[in-house]
XYZ file of C-alpha atoms in Angstrom:
186
model
C -4.742 -9.381 3.247
C -1.405 -9.239 1.302
C 1.186 -9.285 3.711
C 4.050 -6.799 3.632
C 6.473 -9.242 1.199
C 3.402 -9.540 -1.338
C 3.127 -5.729 -1.282
C 7.097 -5.119 -1.606
C 6.614 -7.842 -4.430
C 3.453 -5.591 -6.333
C 5.688 -2.240 -6.020
C 8.731 -4.136 -7.610
C 6.332 -5.177 -10.835
C 4.769 -1.890 -10.725
C 8.149 -0.165 -10.982
C 9.101 -2.712 -14.045
C 5.790 -1.931 -15.530
C 4.735 1.856 -15.190
C 7.851 3.745 -13.893
C 8.076 6.811 -16.362
C 4.781 6.327 -17.598
C 2.703 8.901 -17.802
C -0.926 8.858 -16.550
C -3.370 9.694 -19.588
C -6.285 9.214 -17.977
C -7.900 7.463 -15.037
C -11.592 5.765 -15.545
C -13.291 5.521 -11.922
C -15.717 2.626 -12.314
C -16.814 2.335 -8.697
C -15.605 4.643 -6.046
C -16.800 3.156 -3.227
C -13.690 1.615 -1.639
C -12.929 1.679 2.089
C -12.726 5.203 1.221
C -14.666 6.834 -1.175
C -12.362 7.807 -4.225
C -12.866 11.514 -4.534
C -14.434 12.897 -7.231
C -11.309 15.021 -8.227
C -8.750 12.290 -7.810
C -8.551 11.487 -11.612
C -7.735 15.529 -12.683
C -5.114 15.631 -9.850
C -3.089 12.834 -11.650
C -3.730 12.990 -15.089
C -0.861 13.988 -17.299
C 1.941 13.427 -14.900
C 4.680 10.919 -15.056
C 5.105 8.183 -12.720
C 8.873 8.907 -11.052
C 8.909 6.518 -8.594
C 6.873 3.771 -6.436
C 7.640 3.511 -2.838
C 6.312 1.067 -0.296
C 5.655 2.123 3.824
C 4.443 -0.916 5.336
C 1.590 -2.511 3.479
C 0.952 1.058 1.705
C 2.391 1.878 -2.058
C 3.281 5.644 -2.628
C 3.152 6.388 -6.299
C 5.209 9.713 -6.485
C 4.494 11.464 -9.685
C 5.916 14.770 -11.051
C 5.133 18.151 -9.763
C 5.193 17.062 -6.121
C 1.980 14.965 -6.394
C 1.649 11.766 -4.785
C -0.966 9.104 -4.600
C -1.132 6.570 -1.740
C -2.797 3.038 -2.703
C -3.567 0.314 0.072
C -4.755 -3.023 -1.273
C -6.667 -3.651 1.327
C -7.556 -7.840 1.728
C -8.680 -8.671 -2.109
C -6.810 -5.601 -3.925
C -4.817 -6.390 -7.191
C -3.525 -4.531 -10.041
C -3.417 -6.165 -13.617
C -2.512 -4.723 -16.670
C -4.070 -5.016 -20.067
C -3.826 -3.525 -23.585
C -7.816 -3.565 -23.654
C -10.353 -2.156 -21.605
C -11.703 -5.218 -20.576
C -13.719 -4.851 -17.505
C -14.389 -7.641 -15.101
C -16.669 -7.784 -12.058
C -14.793 -5.968 -8.985
C -13.098 -3.500 -11.253
C -12.893 -0.211 -9.707
C -10.209 2.072 -11.191
C -8.513 2.125 -14.920
C -5.136 4.114 -15.042
C -4.642 4.539 -19.063
C -1.193 4.460 -20.133
C 0.029 4.770 -23.619
C 0.098 1.270 -24.404
C -1.472 -0.225 -21.799
C -3.867 -0.028 -18.580
C -3.761 -0.616 -15.053
C -6.673 -2.009 -13.417
C -7.501 -2.183 -9.926
C -9.787 -4.708 -8.933
C -10.972 -5.565 -5.077
C -13.681 -8.012 -4.658
C -13.988 -6.754 -0.821
C -13.540 -3.015 -1.206
C -11.300 -2.705 1.431
C -8.323 -1.003 -0.657
C -8.056 3.034 -1.328
C -6.625 5.502 -3.008
C -6.078 9.168 -1.715
C -3.659 11.971 -3.533
C -1.298 14.246 -1.488
C 1.722 16.479 -2.139
C 4.599 14.484 -2.138
C 6.340 16.502 0.798
C 3.181 15.957 2.614
C 2.595 12.155 2.165
C 4.366 10.917 5.286
C 2.658 13.384 7.718
C -0.769 11.615 6.184
C -2.653 9.929 8.783
C -2.239 6.533 7.191
C 1.571 6.993 7.605
C 2.749 9.105 10.177
C 2.457 6.780 13.252
C 3.681 3.641 11.257
C 6.675 1.596 13.114
C 9.763 0.561 12.392
C 9.834 -1.773 8.629
C 11.014 -5.095 9.769
C 14.421 -5.022 7.905
C 15.194 -1.559 8.669
C 18.709 -0.507 10.610
C 16.882 0.512 13.697
C 15.457 -2.648 14.367
C 17.560 -4.507 16.857
C 17.310 -6.923 19.589
C 17.753 -4.142 22.139
C 15.455 -1.964 20.462
C 12.775 -4.933 20.660
C 13.825 -5.650 23.859
C 13.272 -2.219 25.311
C 10.006 -1.633 23.317
C 8.592 -5.006 24.543
C 9.473 -4.581 28.082
C 7.752 -1.127 28.233
C 4.407 -2.781 26.602
C 1.423 -4.457 28.087
C 0.251 -5.895 24.839
C 0.627 -9.864 24.215
C 3.571 -10.708 22.212
C 1.712 -11.456 19.293
C -0.389 -8.582 19.663
C 2.591 -6.524 20.146
C 4.185 -8.197 16.952
C 0.872 -7.359 14.542
C 0.844 -3.745 16.134
C 1.593 -1.086 13.064
C 2.770 1.325 15.464
C 5.560 -0.988 16.531
C 6.411 -2.825 13.579
C 4.751 -2.501 10.205
C 3.678 -5.507 7.857
C 3.664 -8.141 10.266
C 0.102 -9.925 10.008
C -1.282 -12.803 11.689
C 0.739 -15.287 9.864
C 4.313 -13.524 9.974
C 3.741 -13.188 13.763
C 2.669 -17.015 13.932
C 5.727 -18.091 12.480
C 8.096 -15.523 14.326
C 6.644 -16.914 17.411
C 6.920 -20.450 16.401
C 10.266 -20.305 15.551
C 11.565 -18.554 18.463
C 9.388 -20.898 20.947
C 7.731 -18.377 22.429
C 3.894 -18.611 23.455
C 1.677 -15.921 21.638
C 0.089 -15.014 25.060
């Protein structure tokens, strides 16, 4: 699964490629992802310009015109690629058509997903509402972590990986954090 820094890198790359681009159409090649792509997904976002892309935890939020946003998660193996042609390869699921390029979502394991929301409601979605602090947020300091861990019955590694406590710290980073801190995971 892409870790938080990789998702941040994807967000930055997407901003460079498609910010202010209008989605002309969306082709759903295979709707069978973690959550099936809704039949109305394309019609809800077509002819709208991408005005911003945000990241919250490991989720990407594509903010469009008219207070429409869609939430994307890459799952374990999902990625975007750009092409000027419609060159479909195995495991391609969605194609976002722009004026001069196509953004293709590929996901071998099909654990990613896409959902449309009203921009004002997206942070109240079940996917985002219970997320903990971002690792680099101002509210995350030693005092917060100490109080939070003190009141937890979780093992320290499980605590670090629990998205309700902190977002985006997966197995690799939690292991590295504990190793560097000389703290046993259990």
